[in-house]
Coordinates of C-alpha atoms and ligand atoms in Angstrom, one line a residue:
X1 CA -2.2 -26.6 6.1
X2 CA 0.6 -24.7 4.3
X3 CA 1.5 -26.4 0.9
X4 CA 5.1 -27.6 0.2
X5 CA 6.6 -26.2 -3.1
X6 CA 9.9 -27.0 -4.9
X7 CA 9.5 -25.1 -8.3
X8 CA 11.8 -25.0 -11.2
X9 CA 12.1 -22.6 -13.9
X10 CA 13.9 -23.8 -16.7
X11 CA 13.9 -20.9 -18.4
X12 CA 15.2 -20.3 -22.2
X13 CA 16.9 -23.5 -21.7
X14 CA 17.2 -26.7 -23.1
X15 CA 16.6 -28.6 -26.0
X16 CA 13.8 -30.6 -26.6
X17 CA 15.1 -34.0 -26.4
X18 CA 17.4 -32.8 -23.5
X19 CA 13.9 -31.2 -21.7
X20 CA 12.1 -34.6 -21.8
X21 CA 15.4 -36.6 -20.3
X22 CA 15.6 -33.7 -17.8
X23 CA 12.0 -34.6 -16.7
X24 CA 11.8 -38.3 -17.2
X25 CA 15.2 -38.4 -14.3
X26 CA 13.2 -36.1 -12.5
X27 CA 10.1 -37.8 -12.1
X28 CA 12.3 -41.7 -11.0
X29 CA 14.1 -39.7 -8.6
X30 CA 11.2 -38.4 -7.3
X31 CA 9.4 -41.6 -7.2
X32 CA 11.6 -43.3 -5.8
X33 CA 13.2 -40.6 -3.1
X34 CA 10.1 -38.4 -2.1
X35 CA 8.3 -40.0 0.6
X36 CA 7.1 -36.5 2.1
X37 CA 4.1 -34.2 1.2
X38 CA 5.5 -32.1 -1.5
X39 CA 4.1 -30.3 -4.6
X40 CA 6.9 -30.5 -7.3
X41 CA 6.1 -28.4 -10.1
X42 CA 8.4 -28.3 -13.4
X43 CA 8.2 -25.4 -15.8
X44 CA 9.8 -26.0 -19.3
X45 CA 9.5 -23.5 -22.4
X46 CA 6.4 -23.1 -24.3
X47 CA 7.0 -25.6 -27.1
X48 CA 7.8 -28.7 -24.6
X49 CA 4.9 -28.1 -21.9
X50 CA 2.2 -30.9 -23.4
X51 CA 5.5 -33.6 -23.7
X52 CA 6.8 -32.4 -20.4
X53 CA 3.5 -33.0 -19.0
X54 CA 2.2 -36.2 -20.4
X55 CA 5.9 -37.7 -18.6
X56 CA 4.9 -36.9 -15.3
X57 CA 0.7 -37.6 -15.6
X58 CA 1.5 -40.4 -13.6
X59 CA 3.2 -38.8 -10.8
X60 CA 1.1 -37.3 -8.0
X61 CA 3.8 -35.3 -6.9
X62 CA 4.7 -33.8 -10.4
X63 CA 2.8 -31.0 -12.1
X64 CA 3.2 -28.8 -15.1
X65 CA 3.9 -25.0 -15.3
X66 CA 4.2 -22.3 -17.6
X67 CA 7.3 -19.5 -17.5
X68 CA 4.4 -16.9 -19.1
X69 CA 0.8 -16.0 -19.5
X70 CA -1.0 -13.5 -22.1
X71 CA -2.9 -10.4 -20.2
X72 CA -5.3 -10.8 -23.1
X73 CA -8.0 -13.7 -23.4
X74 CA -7.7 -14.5 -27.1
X75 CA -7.7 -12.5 -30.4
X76 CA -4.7 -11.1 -32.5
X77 CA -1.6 -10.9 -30.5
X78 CA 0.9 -13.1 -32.0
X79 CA 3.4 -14.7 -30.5
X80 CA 1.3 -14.6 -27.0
X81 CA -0.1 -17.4 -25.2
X82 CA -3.9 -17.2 -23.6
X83 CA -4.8 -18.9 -20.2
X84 CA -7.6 -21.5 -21.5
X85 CA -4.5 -22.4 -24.5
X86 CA -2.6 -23.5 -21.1
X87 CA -4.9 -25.3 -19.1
X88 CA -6.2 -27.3 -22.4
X89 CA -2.6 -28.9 -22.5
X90 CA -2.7 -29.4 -18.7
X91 CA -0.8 -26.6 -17.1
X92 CA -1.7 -26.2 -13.7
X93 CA 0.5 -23.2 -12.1
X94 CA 2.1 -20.4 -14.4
X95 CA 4.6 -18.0 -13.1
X96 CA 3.6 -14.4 -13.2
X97 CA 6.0 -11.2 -12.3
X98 CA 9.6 -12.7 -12.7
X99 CA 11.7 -10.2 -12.5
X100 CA 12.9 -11.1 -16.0
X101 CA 9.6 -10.4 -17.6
X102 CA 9.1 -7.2 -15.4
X103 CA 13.1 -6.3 -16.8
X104 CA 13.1 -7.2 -20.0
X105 CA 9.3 -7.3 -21.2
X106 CA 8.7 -4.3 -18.9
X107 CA 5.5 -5.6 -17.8
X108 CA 4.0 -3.6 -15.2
X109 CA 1.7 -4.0 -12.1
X110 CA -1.8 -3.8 -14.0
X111 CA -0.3 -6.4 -16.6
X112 CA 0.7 -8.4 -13.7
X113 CA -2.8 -8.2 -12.1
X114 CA -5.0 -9.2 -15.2
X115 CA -2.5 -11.8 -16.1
X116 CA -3.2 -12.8 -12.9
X117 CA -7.1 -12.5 -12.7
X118 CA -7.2 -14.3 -16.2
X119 CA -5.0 -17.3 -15.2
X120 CA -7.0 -17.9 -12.0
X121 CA -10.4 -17.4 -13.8
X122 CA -9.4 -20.7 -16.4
X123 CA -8.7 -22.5 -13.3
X124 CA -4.5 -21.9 -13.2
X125 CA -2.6 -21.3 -10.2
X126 CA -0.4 -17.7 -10.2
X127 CA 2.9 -18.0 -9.3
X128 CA 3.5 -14.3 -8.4
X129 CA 7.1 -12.9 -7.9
X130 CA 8.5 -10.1 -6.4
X131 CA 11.7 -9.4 -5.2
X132 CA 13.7 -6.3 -4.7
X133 CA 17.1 -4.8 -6.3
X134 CA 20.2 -4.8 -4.7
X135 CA 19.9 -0.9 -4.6
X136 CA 16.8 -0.6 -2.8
X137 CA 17.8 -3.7 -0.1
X138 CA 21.3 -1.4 0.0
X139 CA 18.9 2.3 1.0
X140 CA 17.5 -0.1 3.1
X141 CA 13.8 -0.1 1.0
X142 CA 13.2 -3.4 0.3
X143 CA 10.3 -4.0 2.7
X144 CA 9.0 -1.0 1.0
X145 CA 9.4 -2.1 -2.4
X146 CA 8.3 -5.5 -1.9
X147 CA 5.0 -4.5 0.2
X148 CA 4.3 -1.9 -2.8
X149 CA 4.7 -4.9 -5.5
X150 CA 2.2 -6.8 -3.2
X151 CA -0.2 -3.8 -3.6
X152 CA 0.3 -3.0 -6.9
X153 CA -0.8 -6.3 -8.3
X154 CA -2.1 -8.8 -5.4
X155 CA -4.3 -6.6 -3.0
X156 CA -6.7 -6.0 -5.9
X157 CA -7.6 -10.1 -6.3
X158 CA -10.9 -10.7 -4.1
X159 CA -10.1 -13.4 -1.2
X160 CA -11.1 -16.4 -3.7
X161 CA -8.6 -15.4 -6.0
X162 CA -5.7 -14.8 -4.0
X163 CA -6.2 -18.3 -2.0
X164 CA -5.6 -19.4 -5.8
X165 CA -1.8 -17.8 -5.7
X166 CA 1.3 -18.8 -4.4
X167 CA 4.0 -15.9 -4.2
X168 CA 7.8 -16.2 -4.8
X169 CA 10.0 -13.8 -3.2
X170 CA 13.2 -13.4 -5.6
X171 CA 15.4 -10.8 -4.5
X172 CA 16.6 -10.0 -8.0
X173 CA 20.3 -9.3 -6.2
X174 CA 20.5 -13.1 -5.2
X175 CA 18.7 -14.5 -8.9
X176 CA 21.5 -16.4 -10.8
X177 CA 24.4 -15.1 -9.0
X178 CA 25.1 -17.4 -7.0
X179 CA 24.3 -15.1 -3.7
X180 CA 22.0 -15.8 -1.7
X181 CA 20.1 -14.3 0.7
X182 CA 20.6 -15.7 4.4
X183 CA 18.1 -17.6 5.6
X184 CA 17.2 -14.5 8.6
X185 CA 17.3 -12.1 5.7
X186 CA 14.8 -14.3 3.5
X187 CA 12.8 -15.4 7.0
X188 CA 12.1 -11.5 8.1
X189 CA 10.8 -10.9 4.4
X190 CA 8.3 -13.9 4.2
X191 CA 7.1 -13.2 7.9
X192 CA 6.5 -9.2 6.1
X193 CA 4.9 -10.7 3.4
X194 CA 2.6 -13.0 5.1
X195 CA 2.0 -9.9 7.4
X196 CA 1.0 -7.4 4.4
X197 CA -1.1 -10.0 3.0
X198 CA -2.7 -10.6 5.9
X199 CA -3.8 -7.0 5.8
X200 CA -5.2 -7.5 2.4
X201 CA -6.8 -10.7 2.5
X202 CA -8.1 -13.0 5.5
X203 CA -5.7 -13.4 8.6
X204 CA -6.6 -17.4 8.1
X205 CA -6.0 -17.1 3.8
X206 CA -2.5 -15.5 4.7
X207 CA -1.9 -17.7 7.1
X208 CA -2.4 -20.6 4.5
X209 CA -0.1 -18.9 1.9
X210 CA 2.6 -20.9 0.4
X211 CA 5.7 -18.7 0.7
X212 CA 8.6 -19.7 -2.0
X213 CA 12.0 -18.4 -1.7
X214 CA 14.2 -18.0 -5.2
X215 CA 17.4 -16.8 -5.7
X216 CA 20.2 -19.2 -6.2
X217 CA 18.8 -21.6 -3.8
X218 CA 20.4 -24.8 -4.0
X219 CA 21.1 -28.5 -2.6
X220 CA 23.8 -26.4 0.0
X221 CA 21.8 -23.9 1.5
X222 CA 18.0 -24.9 0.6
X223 CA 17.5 -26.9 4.1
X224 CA 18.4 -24.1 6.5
X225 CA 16.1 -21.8 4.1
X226 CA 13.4 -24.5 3.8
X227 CA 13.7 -24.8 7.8
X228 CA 12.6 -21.2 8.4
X229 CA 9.1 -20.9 10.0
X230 CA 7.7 -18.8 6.9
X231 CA 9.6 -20.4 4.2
X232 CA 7.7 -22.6 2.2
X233 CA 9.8 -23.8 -0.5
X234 CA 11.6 -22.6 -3.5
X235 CA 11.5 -21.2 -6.8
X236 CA 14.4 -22.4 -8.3
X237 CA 16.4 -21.4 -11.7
X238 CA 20.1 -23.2 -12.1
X239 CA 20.0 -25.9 -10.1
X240 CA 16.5 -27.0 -11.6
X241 CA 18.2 -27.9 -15.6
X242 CA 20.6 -30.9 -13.1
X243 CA 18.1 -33.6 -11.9
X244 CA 20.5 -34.5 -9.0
X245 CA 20.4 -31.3 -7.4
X246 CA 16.9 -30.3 -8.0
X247 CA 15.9 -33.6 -6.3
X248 CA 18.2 -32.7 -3.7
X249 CA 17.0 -29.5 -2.9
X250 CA 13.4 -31.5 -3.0
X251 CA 14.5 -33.3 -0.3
X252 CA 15.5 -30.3 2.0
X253 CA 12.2 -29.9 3.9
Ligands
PEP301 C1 14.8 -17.7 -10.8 O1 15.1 -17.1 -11.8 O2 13.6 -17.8 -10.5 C2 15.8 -18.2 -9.9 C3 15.5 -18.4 -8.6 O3 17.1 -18.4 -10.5 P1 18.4 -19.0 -9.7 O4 17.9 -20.2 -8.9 O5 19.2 -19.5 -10.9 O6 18.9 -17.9 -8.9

């Protein structure tokens, strides 16, 4: 069985007494809102993850998770976080590959791969993104581009590790814009995904993958994506800092 996932990002975002109200609405909405099977994950900043996380103990449907993750184990690289520091606060998933980090931190496929390796080895679940620019989906490359992010950094995990992941496509054209992609244009590129993968991994493993879609999903369009056969859930940005909408788009499935 396929896991349902609504994950937000918060991002740089927030102030600390404005990220534990954020949560604490959260987590009575989705008490007293959420009858279905869903996994609802929040990912504050750094500083907040332990508060965030003690708020939500109590909620089988909430869990904690990080926006980053060192590619180093421990040792002297300031200002970086290691794996084992995450899961002794009691972060369960970390997102890896955002197209943010990948832009602005310029981390590359092999960082992307032993951040991933690291984070599953002390027990965290990846939450690997990819998601291609509006010039490649414009030459008409996207399937390309995606499938070679996929094989850059998740065909090298062994079949334990990658039934550890959950993947995010975010084309980076739709993130924070406002535009998102159709639901047939987001459908075909899960169903690719899930195909690739199931090229690189057990058919039955691929099969099993939860699928997010991000790019300025919201409490409009999230049930018509959340309704596509290989659309698992969603990676959300903006709408995930308003506890109305987030819960909202919870509800979509
Ligand atoms: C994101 O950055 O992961 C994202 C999906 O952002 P937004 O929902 O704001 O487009």
């Amino acid at each position: 069985m396929r896991k349902k996932i609504v994950a937000g990002n918060w991002k740089m975002n927030k102030t600390y007494e404005e990220a534990l109200s954020l949560v604490s609405e959260i987590d009575n909405m989705v008490k007293d809102e959420v009858n279905g099977d869903v996994t609802v994950i929040v990912t504050p900043p750094f500083p907040y993850l332990q508060s965030v996380g003690k708020l939500v103990q109590g909620n089988d449907k909430m869990h904690l998770a990080a926006q980053n993750v060192s590619e180093y184990e421990s040792g002297a690289y300031t200002g970086e976080v290691s794996a084992s520091m995450l899961k002794s606060v009691g972060v369960e998933y970390v997102i890896i590959g955002h197209s943010e980090r990948r832009l602005y931190h310029h981390e590359d496929a092999q960082t992307l791969y032993k951040k991933m390796k690291l984070a599953i080895a002390q027990g965290l679940k990846p939450i690997f993104c990819c998601g291609e620019p509006l010039e490649e989906r414009d030459a008409d490359r996207h399937f390309e581009y995606v499938g070679q992010q996929l094989k850059d950094s998740v065909s090298y995990l062994s079949n334990e590790e990658f039934n550890q992941i959950v993947v995010a496509y975010e084309p980076i054209w739709a993130i924070g814009t406002g535009k998102t992609a159709s639901s047939q244009q987001a459908q075909e590129m899960h169903a690719y995904i899930r195909e690739q993968l199931s090229r690189m991994f057990d058919a039955e493993a691929a099969f099993n993958c939860t699928i997010l879609y991000g790019g300025s999903c919201n409490p409009g369009n999230a049930q018509e994506l959340f309704a596509q056969e290989d659309i698992d859930g969603g990676l959300i940005g903006g709408a995930s800092l308003k506890s109305r909408d987030f819960t909202d788009i919870i509800k979509s499935f």
